[in-house]
Each structure stands twice: as structure tokens, then as C-alpha cells.
Amino acid sequence: MSIYNGTGETGVKDYTYVRVCASTISFITLAFFNILINWTIVLEGRLRGHARFVLVFHLLVSALVYFGMSSVFYLQIYFGARPVASTCVAMITVLITSASNILLTLTAMSLDRYFAVCHPLRYSSVWHWPWLVGLLTWGLALVIPLTLFTKTERLATGPNGECGREQLKKGGLEKILLISVCTALILYSYVRILFEGRRLGVMNRRNSVGCKTVALHVTQLAVYILPNFVNFVLTVLQKQGYLQPGTKELSAVVSFAFFSLAQCVSPIVYGLRKEELLEQVHRRFPCCSRPLKSLLGPVSQKHLKAKLILEPKSILRLN
């Protein structure tokens, strides 16, 4: 295979090596957290029976699959590989499915918080089978690549036989529809949670820790959702002539690298900030206890009480 020179057919530098590095770093980071967190969830019966931990498990697996395949995908572009159509279809299918499942899992996590806070008496019946919820999100995530399968197979490779980013951009309408629906559900869930938190007296200006927890969740949701809108805006600006192709490509790769690395924080925000999980991680991986404690800081009983708003177990106790 010939070494790829980093420029597209139009001569615009596409910074493929940056995408390879960002994907690989994200994959290695998430692989570490998958071992640390998911292994603990699977082995601990108290954790794997709760929807919030099962959804964290699926979120980390989805992110690991996405960044792992993303590394392979951009690496073959960098080296100028010419995979057969079926291989290209398989890579695109895995990328779209795992990316869609990340968004669907985040939506399920938001709905889980919503039912726990706003409908605590119905919570256990709605989320009685948490592992089936995770499998359902994977099934729904397969819808987009399956609907595009024949189209993608026909246009699986470019005119020179390459499997590049143009093939990955298929199904833009379906992706926008999925992103819009999931974003609307997530926003609705968190708005209702905030209103309910104020009604219960949990969310107020004096509860700085609780407000910080909500802010962390919202910020982490943003780093998963915003990249799609950023790419859309950059494409529109280029088509309108406000951006040169080179500037647009540089902006796109900076956005890709920044948001990819920012998404690696999700295991801390959604996983290790949960005291039940952190306690079990410390017990099963004592060698990691000191670094994690220095990273997260000590959690006092006051902090536990302040974070009731996003902990369904505590909310149930409160009600």
C-alpha cells in the first residue's frame, strides 16, 4: 500500500493523521475505563441490576467500538488502502451503529433520570429489565445503516476504489432526524428534572454541588451532540462561500479532535461520580484508588445529599 499524502482529490489537506491520533487516544482511554468500570458492573450483582449502571455499561461499550473502528477507518485512509466493498460497508455500518447507539443510550439515561425524579413510584416498573433496554438501543441503532445498506453497498467505494469520508456521510437526513428527536427528549427530560428539583427544594442557589452535577451532565451531553451541528454549520458556510475548503477542513478536524477527547470524560461524569460504583471500583482495583481519589476528590455526606437530583436511589428514599 502506498503512503497517503494527507490531501484529498481537490488538493485540500484533510489532516487524516490528526483524526487517527485523536481516535486512537480516545480508544485507549476508553479501553482503560471499560476494564475498570464495566468489569466491576458485570461482577457486582447490586450494580448490574440497576438501569443507570447498565446504561453506563452500554455507553462505554458503544464509545469503545466507535473509536476503535474510527481508528481503523481513518488509518486505512491514511495509508491509501483500497478495501473491497463489503469491508467498507462493514466499517461504515459499525461506525454508524455505534455512534447512533451512543446517542440513544444518552437519551435512555436522560429518560431514566426523568422517571426516577418525576415518577419515582413508576420507576421500578418502567425500568424492570435494564439489560433489555440496552439491547433495544442497539437494535434501534441498526435501523439507519440497514436502511442505507443497499445504497451504501452500491456506493461503498469511491471512483478510485477508496473507502473514505464521503461514503461515511451517507444518510444525512436520517442522522439529522435521529439527532433532533434524541436532543428534544434529552432537553425535555432535564428541564422537567430541574423543575421537579426546584419543587422538592433540592435544586437551589445554595446547593452548589447539585447545580455543578447537573452542569457536568449537560456539558457532557453537549460534547456528544454539538459535533453534528458544528459539521452541518461548516458545510453550509462552505457552500455559501463564507469558508474556503481548506479553512473548513481545518475547522472540522479541530472540532473532531476536541470533541473526541472531550467524550473520554464521560466515564467520570456518568460512572465514577456514582458513589456505589466508585466504592466497588476501589475494592476491586485498589491500585487505582489513589489516582481516582485525587482526580475526583473526597465525597462527603454533604456532597451525597447535594447530588440527590441525579441519583434515583436517593430520590426514591426522599419520596
Short mmCIF file of C-alpha atoms in Angstrom, two decimals:
data_model
loop_
_atom_site.label_atom_id
_atom_site.label_comp_id
_atom_site.label_asym_id
_atom_site.label_seq_id
_atom_site.Cartn_x
_atom_site.Cartn_y
_atom_site.Cartn_z
CA MET A 1 0.00 0.00 0.00
CA SER A 2 1.23 3.46 -0.84
CA ILE A 3 1.52 6.00 1.95
CA TYR A 4 -1.34 8.51 1.89
CA ASN A 5 -0.14 12.09 1.42
CA GLY A 6 -2.87 13.70 3.52
CA THR A 7 -4.61 15.61 0.73
CA GLY A 8 -7.94 14.91 -0.91
CA GLU A 9 -8.80 14.83 -4.58
CA THR A 10 -9.25 18.62 -4.57
CA GLY A 11 -5.77 19.12 -3.16
CA VAL A 12 -7.11 20.29 0.21
CA LYS A 13 -5.20 18.90 3.16
CA ASP A 14 -7.55 16.74 5.20
CA TYR A 15 -5.37 16.11 8.31
CA THR A 16 -6.18 12.40 8.39
CA TYR A 17 -3.29 11.74 10.76
CA VAL A 18 -4.90 14.05 13.34
CA ARG A 19 -8.12 12.01 13.16
CA VAL A 20 -6.10 8.80 13.56
CA CYS A 21 -4.31 10.15 16.64
CA ALA A 22 -7.47 11.52 18.26
CA SER A 23 -9.39 8.28 17.64
CA THR A 24 -6.55 6.11 18.93
CA ILE A 25 -6.05 8.16 22.11
CA SER A 26 -9.79 8.09 22.77
CA PHE A 27 -9.90 4.34 22.16
CA ILE A 28 -7.02 3.63 24.57
CA THR A 29 -8.55 5.87 27.26
CA LEU A 30 -11.98 4.27 26.94
CA ALA A 31 -10.48 0.78 26.89
CA PHE A 32 -8.96 1.50 30.31
CA PHE A 33 -12.30 2.74 31.70
CA ASN A 34 -14.16 -0.19 30.13
CA ILE A 35 -11.92 -2.60 32.05
CA LEU A 36 -12.21 -0.57 35.23
CA ILE A 37 -15.94 0.23 35.22
CA ASN A 38 -17.65 -2.39 33.08
CA TRP A 39 -15.79 -5.29 34.67
CA THR A 40 -16.96 -4.01 38.07
CA ILE A 41 -20.57 -3.64 36.88
CA VAL A 42 -20.67 -7.16 35.41
CA LEU A 43 -19.22 -8.80 38.54
CA GLU A 44 -21.25 -6.85 41.10
CA GLY A 45 -24.86 -8.06 41.29
CA ARG A 46 -26.12 -4.90 43.01
CA LEU A 47 -24.85 -2.77 40.14
CA ARG A 48 -25.86 -4.84 37.13
CA GLY A 49 -29.46 -4.89 38.36
CA HIS A 50 -29.84 -1.09 38.15
CA ALA A 51 -30.67 0.67 34.90
CA ARG A 52 -28.31 3.59 35.47
CA PHE A 53 -25.27 1.29 35.70
CA VAL A 54 -26.39 -0.94 32.82
CA LEU A 55 -26.76 2.15 30.62
CA VAL A 56 -23.27 3.32 31.66
CA PHE A 57 -22.03 -0.13 30.58
CA HIS A 58 -23.64 0.22 27.13
CA LEU A 59 -22.43 3.81 26.76
CA LEU A 60 -18.81 2.80 27.38
CA VAL A 61 -19.04 -0.22 25.07
CA SER A 62 -20.59 1.89 22.30
CA ALA A 63 -17.90 4.55 22.63
CA LEU A 64 -15.15 1.91 22.67
CA VAL A 65 -16.50 0.26 19.50
CA TYR A 66 -16.92 3.62 17.78
CA PHE A 67 -13.43 4.93 18.48
CA GLY A 68 -11.83 1.55 17.81
CA MET A 69 -13.46 1.31 14.38
CA SER A 70 -12.83 5.01 13.78
CA SER A 71 -9.09 4.40 14.30
CA VAL A 72 -9.15 1.55 11.77
CA PHE A 73 -11.25 3.56 9.32
CA TYR A 74 -9.00 6.64 9.29
CA LEU A 75 -5.85 4.53 9.39
CA GLN A 76 -6.79 2.77 6.16
CA ILE A 77 -7.49 6.21 4.62
CA TYR A 78 -4.07 7.45 5.78
CA PHE A 79 -2.28 4.51 4.18
CA GLY A 80 -4.34 4.74 0.99
CA ALA A 81 -5.84 1.27 1.34
CA ARG A 82 -8.39 0.05 -1.19
CA PRO A 83 -10.71 -2.31 0.74
CA VAL A 84 -13.36 -4.35 -1.05
CA ALA A 85 -16.93 -3.02 -1.00
CA SER A 86 -18.14 -5.48 1.65
CA THR A 87 -15.34 -4.45 4.03
CA CYS A 88 -16.17 -0.78 3.53
CA VAL A 89 -19.86 -1.48 4.16
CA ALA A 90 -18.97 -3.35 7.37
CA MET A 91 -16.83 -0.48 8.69
CA ILE A 92 -19.45 2.15 7.87
CA THR A 93 -22.19 0.01 9.44
CA VAL A 94 -20.23 -0.39 12.68
CA LEU A 95 -19.40 3.32 12.81
CA ILE A 96 -22.98 4.49 12.22
CA THR A 97 -24.47 1.88 14.57
CA SER A 98 -22.11 2.59 17.46
CA ALA A 99 -22.43 6.37 17.04
CA SER A 100 -26.23 6.11 16.94
CA ASN A 101 -26.23 3.87 20.00
CA ILE A 102 -24.18 6.41 21.96
CA LEU A 103 -26.88 9.00 21.32
CA LEU A 104 -29.73 6.57 22.03
CA THR A 105 -28.08 5.43 25.27
CA LEU A 106 -27.65 9.03 26.41
CA THR A 107 -31.35 9.55 25.66
CA ALA A 108 -32.24 6.45 27.68
CA MET A 109 -30.07 7.73 30.55
CA SER A 110 -31.90 11.06 30.49
CA LEU A 111 -35.28 9.30 30.50
CA ASP A 112 -34.05 7.12 33.36
CA ARG A 113 -33.29 10.28 35.39
CA TYR A 114 -36.67 11.72 34.40
CA PHE A 115 -38.69 8.73 35.60
CA ALA A 116 -36.59 8.42 38.76
CA VAL A 117 -37.12 12.06 39.74
CA CYS A 118 -40.56 12.90 38.33
CA HIS A 119 -42.29 9.50 38.58
CA PRO A 120 -40.49 7.60 41.39
CA LEU A 121 -43.39 5.25 42.09
CA ARG A 122 -43.43 4.04 38.47
CA TYR A 123 -39.64 3.92 38.14
CA SER A 124 -39.09 0.27 39.08
CA SER A 125 -41.85 -0.98 36.75
CA VAL A 126 -40.65 1.08 33.76
CA TRP A 127 -37.01 0.01 34.08
CA HIS A 128 -37.63 -3.54 35.32
CA TRP A 129 -35.46 -5.12 32.60
CA PRO A 130 -32.46 -2.76 32.21
CA TRP A 131 -30.41 -5.11 30.01
CA LEU A 132 -33.30 -5.35 27.54
CA VAL A 133 -33.30 -1.55 27.34
CA GLY A 134 -29.64 -1.66 26.32
CA LEU A 135 -30.34 -4.30 23.69
CA LEU A 136 -33.25 -2.22 22.42
CA THR A 137 -31.00 0.80 21.87
CA TRP A 138 -28.58 -1.37 19.86
CA GLY A 139 -31.50 -2.64 17.77
CA LEU A 140 -32.74 0.88 17.07
CA ALA A 141 -29.19 1.99 16.27
CA LEU A 142 -29.07 -0.60 13.48
CA VAL A 143 -32.05 0.97 11.70
CA ILE A 144 -30.09 3.71 9.92
CA PRO A 145 -27.30 1.51 8.47
CA LEU A 146 -29.83 -1.19 7.50
CA THR A 147 -32.00 1.32 5.62
CA LEU A 148 -28.88 2.58 3.86
CA PHE A 149 -27.37 -0.87 3.27
CA THR A 150 -28.26 -1.27 -0.41
CA LYS A 151 -27.40 2.35 -1.17
CA THR A 152 -24.12 2.12 0.73
CA GLU A 153 -23.21 -1.16 -0.91
CA ARG A 154 -23.75 0.33 -4.36
CA LEU A 155 -21.65 3.39 -3.50
CA ALA A 156 -19.40 1.67 -0.96
CA THR A 157 -16.18 2.84 -2.53
CA GLY A 158 -15.19 5.95 -4.41
CA PRO A 159 -14.23 6.18 -8.09
CA ASN A 160 -10.68 5.08 -7.27
CA GLY A 161 -11.80 2.23 -5.03
CA GLU A 162 -11.15 4.09 -1.77
CA CYS A 163 -13.34 3.86 1.33
CA GLY A 164 -13.30 7.43 2.61
CA ARG A 165 -15.28 10.03 4.49
CA GLU A 166 -17.63 10.65 1.56
CA GLN A 167 -19.00 7.14 2.00
CA LEU A 168 -19.44 7.81 5.72
CA LYS A 169 -21.62 10.88 5.03
CA LYS A 170 -24.47 8.86 3.51
CA GLY A 171 -27.87 9.06 5.17
CA GLY A 172 -27.59 12.67 6.32
CA LEU A 173 -31.37 13.12 6.59
CA GLU A 174 -31.85 10.03 8.74
CA LYS A 175 -28.99 11.07 11.02
CA ILE A 176 -30.35 14.59 11.46
CA LEU A 177 -33.79 13.18 12.29
CA LEU A 178 -32.32 10.85 14.94
CA ILE A 179 -30.22 13.62 16.46
CA SER A 180 -33.18 16.01 16.56
CA VAL A 181 -35.53 13.51 18.24
CA CYS A 182 -32.93 12.44 20.81
CA THR A 183 -31.95 16.05 21.56
CA ALA A 184 -35.59 17.01 22.09
CA LEU A 185 -36.14 14.09 24.50
CA ILE A 186 -32.94 14.86 26.42
CA LEU A 187 -33.80 18.56 26.77
CA TYR A 188 -37.35 17.75 27.86
CA SER A 189 -36.09 15.28 30.47
CA TYR A 190 -33.58 17.66 32.01
CA VAL A 191 -35.98 20.61 32.03
CA ARG A 192 -38.56 18.52 33.87
CA ILE A 193 -35.86 17.30 36.27
CA LEU A 194 -34.82 20.89 37.04
CA PHE A 195 -38.42 21.95 37.69
CA GLU A 196 -39.05 18.93 39.90
CA GLY A 197 -35.78 19.55 41.74
CA ARG A 198 -36.84 23.10 42.48
CA ARG A 199 -40.24 21.90 43.69
CA LEU A 200 -38.59 19.41 46.05
CA GLY A 201 -36.17 22.07 47.26
CA VAL A 202 -33.13 20.09 46.10
CA MET A 203 -32.09 22.45 43.32
CA ASN A 204 -31.41 25.97 44.57
CA ARG A 205 -28.61 28.51 44.55
CA ARG A 206 -27.27 27.28 47.89
CA ASN A 207 -26.90 23.75 46.54
CA SER A 208 -23.77 24.45 44.51
CA VAL A 209 -22.75 20.77 44.32
CA GLY A 210 -26.11 19.72 42.94
CA CYS A 211 -26.03 22.51 40.35
CA LYS A 212 -22.48 21.53 39.41
CA THR A 213 -23.58 17.91 38.90
CA VAL A 214 -26.37 18.94 36.54
CA ALA A 215 -23.99 21.29 34.72
CA LEU A 216 -21.48 18.46 34.25
CA HIS A 217 -24.15 16.17 32.79
CA VAL A 218 -25.43 18.85 30.42
CA THR A 219 -21.89 19.75 29.31
CA GLN A 220 -21.05 16.11 28.65
CA LEU A 221 -24.26 15.68 26.65
CA ALA A 222 -23.26 18.73 24.61
CA VAL A 223 -19.90 17.25 23.57
CA TYR A 224 -21.76 14.28 22.06
CA ILE A 225 -24.47 16.28 20.30
CA LEU A 226 -22.74 19.50 19.21
CA PRO A 227 -20.21 17.96 16.74
CA ASN A 228 -23.04 17.04 14.36
CA PHE A 229 -24.38 20.58 14.33
CA VAL A 230 -20.87 22.06 14.03
CA ASN A 231 -20.17 19.95 10.93
CA PHE A 232 -23.55 20.94 9.47
CA VAL A 233 -22.85 24.66 10.00
CA LEU A 234 -19.34 24.36 8.49
CA THR A 235 -20.75 22.61 5.42
CA VAL A 236 -23.42 25.29 4.94
CA LEU A 237 -20.88 28.09 5.34
CA GLN A 238 -18.62 26.47 2.74
CA LYS A 239 -21.48 26.05 0.27
CA GLN A 240 -22.46 29.70 0.76
CA GLY A 241 -18.89 30.76 0.04
CA TYR A 242 -18.11 32.10 3.51
CA LEU A 243 -15.44 29.46 4.14
CA GLN A 244 -12.66 28.21 1.91
CA PRO A 245 -12.34 24.41 1.62
CA GLY A 246 -9.03 24.44 3.47
CA THR A 247 -10.40 26.53 6.34
CA LYS A 248 -13.48 24.33 6.56
CA GLU A 249 -11.38 21.15 6.68
CA LEU A 250 -9.08 22.59 9.36
CA SER A 251 -12.08 23.64 11.46
CA ALA A 252 -13.67 20.22 11.02
CA VAL A 253 -10.57 18.32 12.14
CA VAL A 254 -10.06 20.61 15.16
CA SER A 255 -13.70 20.02 16.10
CA PHE A 256 -13.26 16.25 15.65
CA ALA A 257 -10.14 16.12 17.83
CA PHE A 258 -11.56 18.36 20.57
CA PHE A 259 -14.91 16.62 20.89
CA SER A 260 -13.37 13.13 20.61
CA LEU A 261 -11.06 13.79 23.53
CA ALA A 262 -13.82 15.57 25.48
CA GLN A 263 -16.04 12.50 25.15
CA CYS A 264 -13.43 10.47 27.04
CA VAL A 265 -14.53 12.28 30.20
CA SER A 266 -17.93 10.53 30.06
CA PRO A 267 -16.80 7.56 32.22
CA ILE A 268 -16.01 10.00 35.03
CA VAL A 269 -19.20 12.07 34.67
CA TYR A 270 -21.62 9.16 34.23
CA GLY A 271 -19.74 6.41 36.05
CA LEU A 272 -17.16 7.24 38.68
CA ARG A 273 -19.20 10.10 40.16
CA LYS A 274 -21.71 7.48 41.34
CA GLU A 275 -20.63 6.53 44.85
CA GLU A 276 -21.86 2.90 44.70
CA LEU A 277 -19.80 2.24 41.59
CA LEU A 278 -16.75 4.14 42.80
CA GLU A 279 -16.75 2.15 46.04
CA GLN A 280 -16.77 -1.17 44.16
CA VAL A 281 -14.06 0.02 41.75
CA HIS A 282 -11.86 0.91 44.70
CA ARG A 283 -12.47 -2.53 46.21
CA ARG A 284 -11.72 -4.48 43.02
CA PHE A 285 -8.91 -2.27 41.73
CA PRO A 286 -7.11 -0.96 44.83
CA CYS A 287 -4.10 0.04 42.72
CA CYS A 288 -6.28 2.70 41.06
CA SER A 289 -7.81 4.03 44.27
CA ARG A 290 -5.30 6.77 44.95
CA PRO A 291 -5.30 8.27 41.41
CA LEU A 292 -9.10 8.16 41.26
CA LYS A 293 -9.49 9.76 44.68
CA SER A 294 -7.10 12.55 43.74
CA LEU A 295 -8.98 13.03 40.47
CA LEU A 296 -12.49 13.06 41.91
CA GLY A 297 -11.74 14.38 45.35
CA PRO A 298 -13.26 13.19 48.63
CA VAL A 299 -17.03 12.71 48.65
CA SER A 300 -18.59 13.78 51.93
CA GLN A 301 -22.10 13.05 53.19
CA LYS A 302 -22.96 16.68 52.47
CA HIS A 303 -21.98 16.18 48.85
CA LEU A 304 -24.03 13.00 48.67
CA LYS A 305 -27.11 14.83 49.87
CA ALA A 306 -26.49 17.66 47.44
CA LYS A 307 -26.47 15.29 44.45
CA LEU A 308 -29.87 13.71 45.15
CA ILE A 309 -31.32 15.20 41.98
CA LEU A 310 -29.49 12.82 39.65
CA GLU A 311 -29.43 9.75 41.89
CA PRO A 312 -32.68 7.77 41.53
CA LYS A 313 -31.96 5.61 44.57
CA SER A 314 -31.72 8.68 46.75
CA ILE A 315 -34.77 10.28 45.14
CA LEU A 316 -36.82 7.20 45.95
CA ARG A 317 -35.64 7.43 49.51
CA LEU A 318 -36.54 11.10 49.59
CA ASN A 319 -40.08 10.46 48.37
#
